[in-house]
PDB file of N, CA and C in Angstrom:
ATOM      1  N   MET F   1       0.825  -1.182   0.000  1.00 52.00           N
ATOM      2  CA  MET F   1       0.000   0.000   0.000  1.00 52.00           C
ATOM      3  C   MET F   1       0.880   1.261   0.000  1.00 52.00           C
ATOM      4  N   GLU F   2       2.053   1.188   0.612  1.00 54.00           N
ATOM      5  CA  GLU F   2       2.981   2.324   0.618  1.00 54.00           C
ATOM      6  C   GLU F   2       3.281   2.769  -0.806  1.00 54.00           C
ATOM      7  N   GLY F   3       3.583   1.811  -1.679  1.00 55.00           N
ATOM      8  CA  GLY F   3       3.926   2.121  -3.057  1.00 55.00           C
ATOM      9  C   GLY F   3       2.794   2.806  -3.788  1.00 55.00           C
ATOM     10  N   LYS F   4       1.578   2.400  -3.514  1.00 60.00           N
ATOM     11  CA  LYS F   4       0.406   2.988  -4.154  1.00 60.00           C
ATOM     12  C   LYS F   4       0.241   4.445  -3.748  1.00 60.00           C
ATOM     13  N   MET F   5       0.555   4.757  -2.524  1.00 62.00           N
ATOM     14  CA  MET F   5       0.296   6.093  -1.994  1.00 62.00           C
ATOM     15  C   MET F   5       1.375   7.104  -2.377  1.00 62.00           C
ATOM     16  N   GLU F   6       2.504   6.667  -2.912  1.00 74.00           N
ATOM     17  CA  GLU F   6       3.597   7.590  -3.224  1.00 74.00           C
ATOM     18  C   GLU F   6       3.173   8.679  -4.201  1.00 74.00           C
ATOM     19  N   GLY F   7       2.401   8.326  -5.239  1.00 88.00           N
ATOM     20  CA  GLY F   7       2.014   9.299  -6.249  1.00 88.00           C
ATOM     21  C   GLY F   7       0.726  10.032  -5.936  1.00 88.00           C
ATOM     22  N   LEU F   8       0.125   9.747  -4.805  1.00 91.00           N
ATOM     23  CA  LEU F   8      -1.165  10.356  -4.462  1.00 91.00           C
ATOM     24  C   LEU F   8      -0.979  11.643  -3.666  1.00 91.00           C
ATOM     25  N   THR F   9      -1.944  12.516  -3.833  1.00 94.00           N
ATOM     26  CA  THR F   9      -1.932  13.740  -3.025  1.00 94.00           C
ATOM     27  C   THR F   9      -2.472  13.424  -1.636  1.00 94.00           C
ATOM     28  N   LYS F  10      -2.254  14.347  -0.739  1.00 95.00           N
ATOM     29  CA  LYS F  10      -2.750  14.186   0.631  1.00 95.00           C
ATOM     30  C   LYS F  10      -4.266  13.990   0.622  1.00 95.00           C
ATOM     31  N   GLU F  11      -4.963  14.758  -0.216  1.00 96.00           N
ATOM     32  CA  GLU F  11      -6.422  14.668  -0.311  1.00 96.00           C
ATOM     33  C   GLU F  11      -6.865  13.295  -0.827  1.00 96.00           C
ATOM     34  N   GLN F  12      -6.128  12.774  -1.815  1.00 96.00           N
ATOM     35  CA  GLN F  12      -6.463  11.457  -2.366  1.00 96.00           C
ATOM     36  C   GLN F  12      -6.266  10.365  -1.315  1.00 96.00           C
ATOM     37  N   ILE F  13      -5.203  10.485  -0.560  1.00 96.00           N
ATOM     38  CA  ILE F  13      -4.933   9.513   0.507  1.00 96.00           C
ATOM     39  C   ILE F  13      -6.051   9.564   1.542  1.00 96.00           C
ATOM     40  N   ILE F  14      -6.443  10.784   1.928  1.00 97.00           N
ATOM     41  CA  ILE F  14      -7.526  10.939   2.908  1.00 97.00           C
ATOM     42  C   ILE F  14      -8.821  10.364   2.357  1.00 97.00           C
ATOM     43  N   GLU F  15      -9.104  10.631   1.087  1.00 97.00           N
ATOM     44  CA  GLU F  15     -10.322  10.119   0.455  1.00 97.00           C
ATOM     45  C   GLU F  15     -10.310   8.589   0.424  1.00 97.00           C
ATOM     46  N   ASN F  16      -9.168   8.001   0.086  1.00 97.00           N
ATOM     47  CA  ASN F  16      -9.046   6.534   0.073  1.00 97.00           C
ATOM     48  C   ASN F  16      -9.264   5.954   1.470  1.00 97.00           C
ATOM     49  N   GLN F  17      -8.715   6.622   2.471  1.00 98.00           N
ATOM     50  CA  GLN F  17      -8.882   6.147   3.843  1.00 98.00           C
ATOM     51  C   GLN F  17     -10.337   6.266   4.291  1.00 98.00           C
ATOM     52  N   LYS F  18     -11.012   7.330   3.869  1.00 98.00           N
ATOM     53  CA  LYS F  18     -12.437   7.481   4.183  1.00 98.00           C
ATOM     54  C   LYS F  18     -13.242   6.335   3.577  1.00 98.00           C
ATOM     55  N   LYS F  19     -12.943   6.020   2.312  1.00 98.00           N
ATOM     56  CA  LYS F  19     -13.653   4.925   1.634  1.00 98.00           C
ATOM     57  C   LYS F  19     -13.404   3.598   2.348  1.00 98.00           C
ATOM     58  N   GLU F  20     -12.155   3.397   2.754  1.00 98.00           N
ATOM     59  CA  GLU F  20     -11.818   2.166   3.467  1.00 98.00           C
ATOM     60  C   GLU F  20     -12.554   2.091   4.807  1.00 98.00           C
ATOM     61  N   LEU F  21     -12.636   3.214   5.504  1.00 98.00           N
ATOM     62  CA  LEU F  21     -13.370   3.257   6.774  1.00 98.00           C
ATOM     63  C   LEU F  21     -14.859   2.999   6.560  1.00 98.00           C
ATOM     64  N   GLN F  22     -15.423   3.543   5.477  1.00 98.00           N
ATOM     65  CA  GLN F  22     -16.836   3.302   5.170  1.00 98.00           C
ATOM     66  C   GLN F  22     -17.079   1.822   4.889  1.00 98.00           C
ATOM     67  N   THR F  23     -16.149   1.210   4.156  1.00 98.00           N
ATOM     68  CA  THR F  23     -16.264  -0.224   3.867  1.00 98.00           C
ATOM     69  C   THR F  23     -16.204  -1.033   5.158  1.00 98.00           C
ATOM     70  N   LEU F  24     -15.258  -0.685   6.023  1.00 98.00           N
ATOM     71  CA  LEU F  24     -15.135  -1.387   7.304  1.00 98.00           C
ATOM     72  C   LEU F  24     -16.373  -1.184   8.172  1.00 98.00           C
ATOM     73  N   ALA F  25     -16.924   0.018   8.153  1.00 98.00           N
ATOM     74  CA  ALA F  25     -18.135   0.295   8.936  1.00 98.00           C
ATOM     75  C   ALA F  25     -19.306  -0.536   8.417  1.00 98.00           C
ATOM     76  N   ALA F  26     -19.418  -0.645   7.096  1.00 98.00           N
ATOM     77  CA  ALA F  26     -20.495  -1.451   6.508  1.00 98.00           C
ATOM     78  C   ALA F  26     -20.324  -2.923   6.879  1.00 98.00           C
ATOM     79  N   GLN F  27     -19.088  -3.411   6.812  1.00 98.00           N
ATOM     80  CA  GLN F  27     -18.827  -4.804   7.189  1.00 98.00           C
ATOM     81  C   GLN F  27     -19.138  -5.032   8.662  1.00 98.00           C
ATOM     82  N   ASN F  28     -18.796  -4.073   9.500  1.00 98.00           N
ATOM     83  CA  ASN F  28     -19.077  -4.159  10.930  1.00 98.00           C
ATOM     84  C   ASN F  28     -20.582  -4.226  11.178  1.00 98.00           C
ATOM     85  N   CYS F  29     -21.329  -3.424  10.436  1.00 98.00           N
ATOM     86  CA  CYS F  29     -22.790  -3.416  10.560  1.00 98.00           C
ATOM     87  C   CYS F  29     -23.364  -4.778  10.171  1.00 98.00           C
ATOM     88  N   ILE F  30     -22.866  -5.331   9.072  1.00 98.00           N
ATOM     89  CA  ILE F  30     -23.326  -6.649   8.617  1.00 98.00           C
ATOM     90  C   ILE F  30     -23.026  -7.702   9.678  1.00 98.00           C
ATOM     91  N   LEU F  31     -21.817  -7.666  10.220  1.00 98.00           N
ATOM     92  CA  LEU F  31     -21.445  -8.631  11.259  1.00 98.00           C
ATOM     93  C   LEU F  31     -22.308  -8.465  12.507  1.00 98.00           C
ATOM     94  N   GLY F  32     -22.619  -7.225  12.848  1.00 98.00           N
ATOM     95  CA  GLY F  32     -23.493  -6.972  13.999  1.00 98.00           C
ATOM     96  C   GLY F  32     -24.872  -7.563  13.784  1.00 98.00           C
ATOM     97  N   ASN F  33     -25.409  -7.384  12.577  1.00 98.00           N
ATOM     98  CA  ASN F  33     -26.722  -7.951  12.257  1.00 98.00           C
ATOM     99  C   ASN F  33     -26.689  -9.473  12.289  1.00 98.00           C
ATOM    100  N   GLN F  34     -25.606 -10.055  11.775  1.00 98.00           N
ATOM    101  CA  GLN F  34     -25.470 -11.509  11.803  1.00 98.00           C
ATOM    102  C   GLN F  34     -25.379 -12.013  13.240  1.00 98.00           C
ATOM    103  N   ALA F  35     -24.685 -11.277  14.093  1.00 98.00           N
ATOM    104  CA  ALA F  35     -24.571 -11.668  15.500  1.00 98.00           C
ATOM    105  C   ALA F  35     -25.936 -11.619  16.183  1.00 98.00           C
ATOM    106  N   LYS F  36     -26.725 -10.577  15.887  1.00 98.00           N
ATOM    107  CA  LYS F  36     -28.070 -10.478  16.469  1.00 98.00           C
ATOM    108  C   LYS F  36     -28.936 -11.645  16.014  1.00 98.00           C
ATOM    109  N   GLU F  37     -28.846 -11.993  14.740  1.00 98.00           N
ATOM    110  CA  GLU F  37     -29.628 -13.114  14.207  1.00 98.00           C
ATOM    111  C   GLU F  37     -29.192 -14.426  14.863  1.00 98.00           C
ATOM    112  N   ALA F  38     -27.881 -14.592  15.049  1.00 98.00           N
ATOM    113  CA  ALA F  38     -27.368 -15.798  15.704  1.00 98.00           C
ATOM    114  C   ALA F  38     -27.868 -15.883  17.145  1.00 98.00           C
ATOM    115  N   GLN F  39     -27.953 -14.744  17.830  1.00 98.00           N
ATOM    116  CA  GLN F  39     -28.466 -14.727  19.200  1.00 98.00           C
ATOM    117  C   GLN F  39     -29.937 -15.125  19.237  1.00 98.00           C
ATOM    118  N   LYS F  40     -30.711 -14.662  18.257  1.00 98.00           N
ATOM    119  CA  LYS F  40     -32.125 -15.040  18.183  1.00 98.00           C
ATOM    120  C   LYS F  40     -32.266 -16.543  17.969  1.00 98.00           C
ATOM    121  N   ILE F  41     -31.464 -17.081  17.048  1.00 98.00           N
ATOM    122  CA  ILE F  41     -31.518 -18.517  16.763  1.00 98.00           C
ATOM    123  C   ILE F  41     -31.111 -19.308  18.003  1.00 98.00           C
ATOM    124  N   ALA F  42     -30.070 -18.854  18.696  1.00 98.00           N
ATOM    125  CA  ALA F  42     -29.616 -19.540  19.910  1.00 98.00           C
ATOM    126  C   ALA F  42     -30.716 -19.539  20.970  1.00 98.00           C
ATOM    127  N   ALA F  43     -31.421 -18.428  21.110  1.00 98.00           N
ATOM    128  CA  ALA F  43     -32.514 -18.350  22.088  1.00 98.00           C
ATOM    129  C   ALA F  43     -33.647 -19.302  21.711  1.00 98.00           C
ATOM    130  N   GLN F  44     -33.961 -19.385  20.415  1.00 97.00           N
ATOM    131  CA  GLN F  44     -35.007 -20.307  19.962  1.00 97.00           C
ATOM    132  C   GLN F  44     -34.608 -21.755  20.227  1.00 97.00           C
ATOM    133  N   LEU F  45     -33.349 -22.078  19.929  1.00 98.00           N
ATOM    134  CA  LEU F  45     -32.866 -23.442  20.158  1.00 98.00           C
ATOM    135  C   LEU F  45     -32.864 -23.784  21.648  1.00 98.00           C
ATOM    136  N   LYS F  46     -32.503 -22.808  22.470  1.00 97.00           N
ATOM    137  CA  LYS F  46     -32.507 -23.021  23.921  1.00 97.00           C
ATOM    138  C   LYS F  46     -33.922 -23.330  24.406  1.00 97.00           C
ATOM    139  N   GLU F  47     -34.905 -22.591  23.887  1.00 97.00           N
ATOM    140  CA  GLU F  47     -36.299 -22.821  24.271  1.00 97.00           C
ATOM    141  C   GLU F  47     -36.777 -24.191  23.775  1.00 97.00           C
ATOM    142  N   GLU F  48     -36.405 -24.551  22.542  1.00 97.00           N
ATOM    143  CA  GLU F  48     -36.790 -25.860  22.012  1.00 97.00           C
ATOM    144  C   GLU F  48     -36.172 -26.983  22.844  1.00 97.00           C
ATOM    145  N   LEU F  49     -34.925 -26.805  23.270  1.00 96.00           N
ATOM    146  CA  LEU F  49     -34.263 -27.799  24.116  1.00 96.00           C
ATOM    147  C   LEU F  49     -34.970 -27.915  25.459  1.00 96.00           C
ATOM    148  N   ARG F  50     -35.350 -26.773  26.038  1.00 95.00           N
ATOM    149  CA  ARG F  50     -36.061 -26.784  27.317  1.00 95.00           C
ATOM    150  C   ARG F  50     -37.374 -27.559  27.190  1.00 95.00           C
ATOM    151  N   ILE F  51     -38.101 -27.320  26.102  1.00 96.00           N
ATOM    152  CA  ILE F  51     -39.370 -28.021  25.872  1.00 96.00           C
ATOM    153  C   ILE F  51     -39.126 -29.513  25.692  1.00 96.00           C
ATOM    154  N   ALA F  52     -38.097 -29.855  24.912  1.00 96.00           N
ATOM    155  CA  ALA F  52     -37.790 -31.270  24.679  1.00 96.00           C
ATOM    156  C   ALA F  52     -37.405 -31.966  25.982  1.00 96.00           C
ATOM    157  N   GLN F  53     -36.622 -31.289  26.815  1.00 95.00           N
ATOM    158  CA  GLN F  53     -36.233 -31.877  28.100  1.00 95.00           C
ATOM    159  C   GLN F  53     -37.453 -32.062  28.991  1.00 95.00           C
ATOM    160  N   SER F  54     -38.361 -31.107  28.969  1.00 94.00           N
ATOM    161  CA  SER F  54     -39.590 -31.204  29.752  1.00 94.00           C
ATOM    162  C   SER F  54     -40.443 -32.373  29.261  1.00 94.00           C
ATOM    163  N   ASP F  55     -40.579 -32.485  27.934  1.00 94.00           N
ATOM    164  CA  ASP F  55     -41.334 -33.598  27.351  1.00 94.00           C
ATOM    165  C   ASP F  55     -40.692 -34.932  27.708  1.00 94.00           C
ATOM    166  N   ASN F  56     -39.359 -34.979  27.682  1.00 93.00           N
ATOM    167  CA  ASN F  56     -38.633 -36.198  28.014  1.00 93.00           C
ATOM    168  C   ASN F  56     -38.875 -36.581  29.472  1.00 93.00           C
ATOM    169  N   GLU F  57     -38.861 -35.593  30.356  1.00 93.00           N
ATOM    170  CA  GLU F  57     -39.098 -35.854  31.782  1.00 93.00           C
ATOM    171  C   GLU F  57     -40.520 -36.364  31.998  1.00 93.00           C
ATOM    172  N   THR F  58     -41.483 -35.775  31.306  1.00 95.00           N
ATOM    173  CA  THR F  58     -42.878 -36.214  31.402  1.00 95.00           C
ATOM    174  C   THR F  58     -43.007 -37.658  30.925  1.00 95.00           C
ATOM    175  N   LEU F  59     -42.319 -37.986  29.833  1.00 94.00           N
ATOM    176  CA  LEU F  59     -42.354 -39.347  29.300  1.00 94.00           C
ATOM    177  C   LEU F  59     -41.740 -40.331  30.296  1.00 94.00           C
ATOM    178  N   LYS F  60     -40.611 -39.948  30.902  1.00 93.00           N
ATOM    179  CA  LYS F  60     -39.980 -40.819  31.902  1.00 93.00           C
ATOM    180  C   LYS F  60     -40.940 -41.089  33.062  1.00 93.00           C
ATOM    181  N   GLU F  61     -41.592 -40.033  33.532  1.00 93.00           N
ATOM    182  CA  GLU F  61     -42.531 -40.185  34.648  1.00 93.00           C
ATOM    183  C   GLU F  61     -43.684 -41.107  34.266  1.00 93.00           C
ATOM    184  N   ALA F  62     -44.168 -40.990  33.044  1.00 94.00           N
ATOM    185  CA  ALA F  62     -45.267 -41.846  32.590  1.00 94.00           C
ATOM    186  C   ALA F  62     -44.828 -43.301  32.513  1.00 94.00           C
ATOM    187  N   ILE F  63     -43.604 -43.538  32.041  1.00 94.00           N
ATOM    188  CA  ILE F  63     -43.091 -44.912  31.940  1.00 94.00           C
ATOM    189  C   ILE F  63     -42.930 -45.516  33.328  1.00 94.00           C
ATOM    190  N   VAL F  64     -42.341 -44.755  34.251  1.00 93.00           N
ATOM    191  CA  VAL F  64     -42.159 -45.244  35.622  1.00 93.00           C
ATOM    192  C   VAL F  64     -43.512 -45.514  36.262  1.00 93.00           C
ATOM    193  N   SER F  65     -44.439 -44.603  36.075  1.00 92.00           N
ATOM    194  CA  SER F  65     -45.777 -44.771  36.640  1.00 92.00           C
ATOM    195  C   SER F  65     -46.439 -46.031  36.093  1.00 92.00           C
ATOM    196  N   ARG F  66     -46.304 -46.238  34.798  1.00 91.00           N
ATOM    197  CA  ARG F  66     -46.901 -47.424  34.164  1.00 91.00           C
ATOM    198  C   ARG F  66     -46.241 -48.699  34.688  1.00 91.00           C
ATOM    199  N   PHE F  67     -44.904 -48.678  34.800  1.00 90.00           N
ATOM    200  CA  PHE F  67     -44.174 -49.831  35.299  1.00 90.00           C
ATOM    201  C   PHE F  67     -44.602 -50.155  36.728  1.00 90.00           C
ATOM    202  N   VAL F  68     -44.665 -49.132  37.581  1.00 90.00           N
ATOM    203  CA  VAL F  68     -45.068 -49.331  38.979  1.00 90.00           C
ATOM    204  C   VAL F  68     -46.496 -49.857  39.033  1.00 90.00           C
ATOM    205  N   SER F  69     -47.351 -49.311  38.194  1.00 89.00           N
ATOM    206  CA  SER F  69     -48.747 -49.742  38.153  1.00 89.00           C
ATOM    207  C   SER F  69     -48.846 -51.206  37.719  1.00 89.00           C
ATOM    208  N   ASP F  70     -48.134 -51.548  36.644  1.00 86.00           N
ATOM    209  CA  ASP F  70     -48.156 -52.932  36.151  1.00 86.00           C
ATOM    210  C   ASP F  70     -47.518 -53.882  37.155  1.00 86.00           C
ATOM    211  N   TRP F  71     -46.392 -53.500  37.715  1.00 87.00           N
ATOM    212  CA  TRP F  71     -45.680 -54.349  38.649  1.00 87.00           C
ATOM    213  C   TRP F  71     -46.486 -54.506  39.930  1.00 87.00           C
ATOM    214  N   GLY F  72     -47.075 -53.397  40.387  1.00 80.00           N
ATOM    215  CA  GLY F  72     -47.882 -53.428  41.602  1.00 80.00           C
ATOM    216  C   GLY F  72     -49.130 -54.271  41.414  1.00 80.00           C
ATOM    217  N   GLY F  73     -49.690 -54.283  40.214  1.00 63.00           N
ATOM    218  CA  GLY F  73     -50.902 -55.052  39.939  1.00 63.00           C
ATOM    219  C   GLY F  73     -50.645 -56.540  39.871  1.00 63.00           C
ATOM    220  N   LYS F  74     -49.411 -56.937  39.565  1.00 62.00           N
ATOM    221  CA  LYS F  74     -49.085 -58.363  39.413  1.00 62.00           C
ATOM    222  C   LYS F  74     -48.541 -58.967  40.698  1.00 62.00           C
ATOM    223  N   ALA F  75     -48.298 -58.157  41.682  1.00 50.00           N
ATOM    224  CA  ALA F  75     -47.683 -58.659  42.911  1.00 50.00           C
ATOM    225  C   ALA F  75     -48.609 -59.457  43.752  1.00 50.00           C
TER     226      ALA F  75
END
């Protein structure tokens, strides 16, 4: 980049740096939006996992209850 800037005026260098900063700012904005979307997805997955764990616990309780009921009835 040093070689490129040798023939440029101070104003051209400043203008190039402004453009580069604008590009970086746009990329930063995109990354910020992607991070927000990832956080939303993570929250949804966390809720789905909580529901699945709850359903699994309910199923376990039903199986144990059925086993105790069947075993108790045959004793």
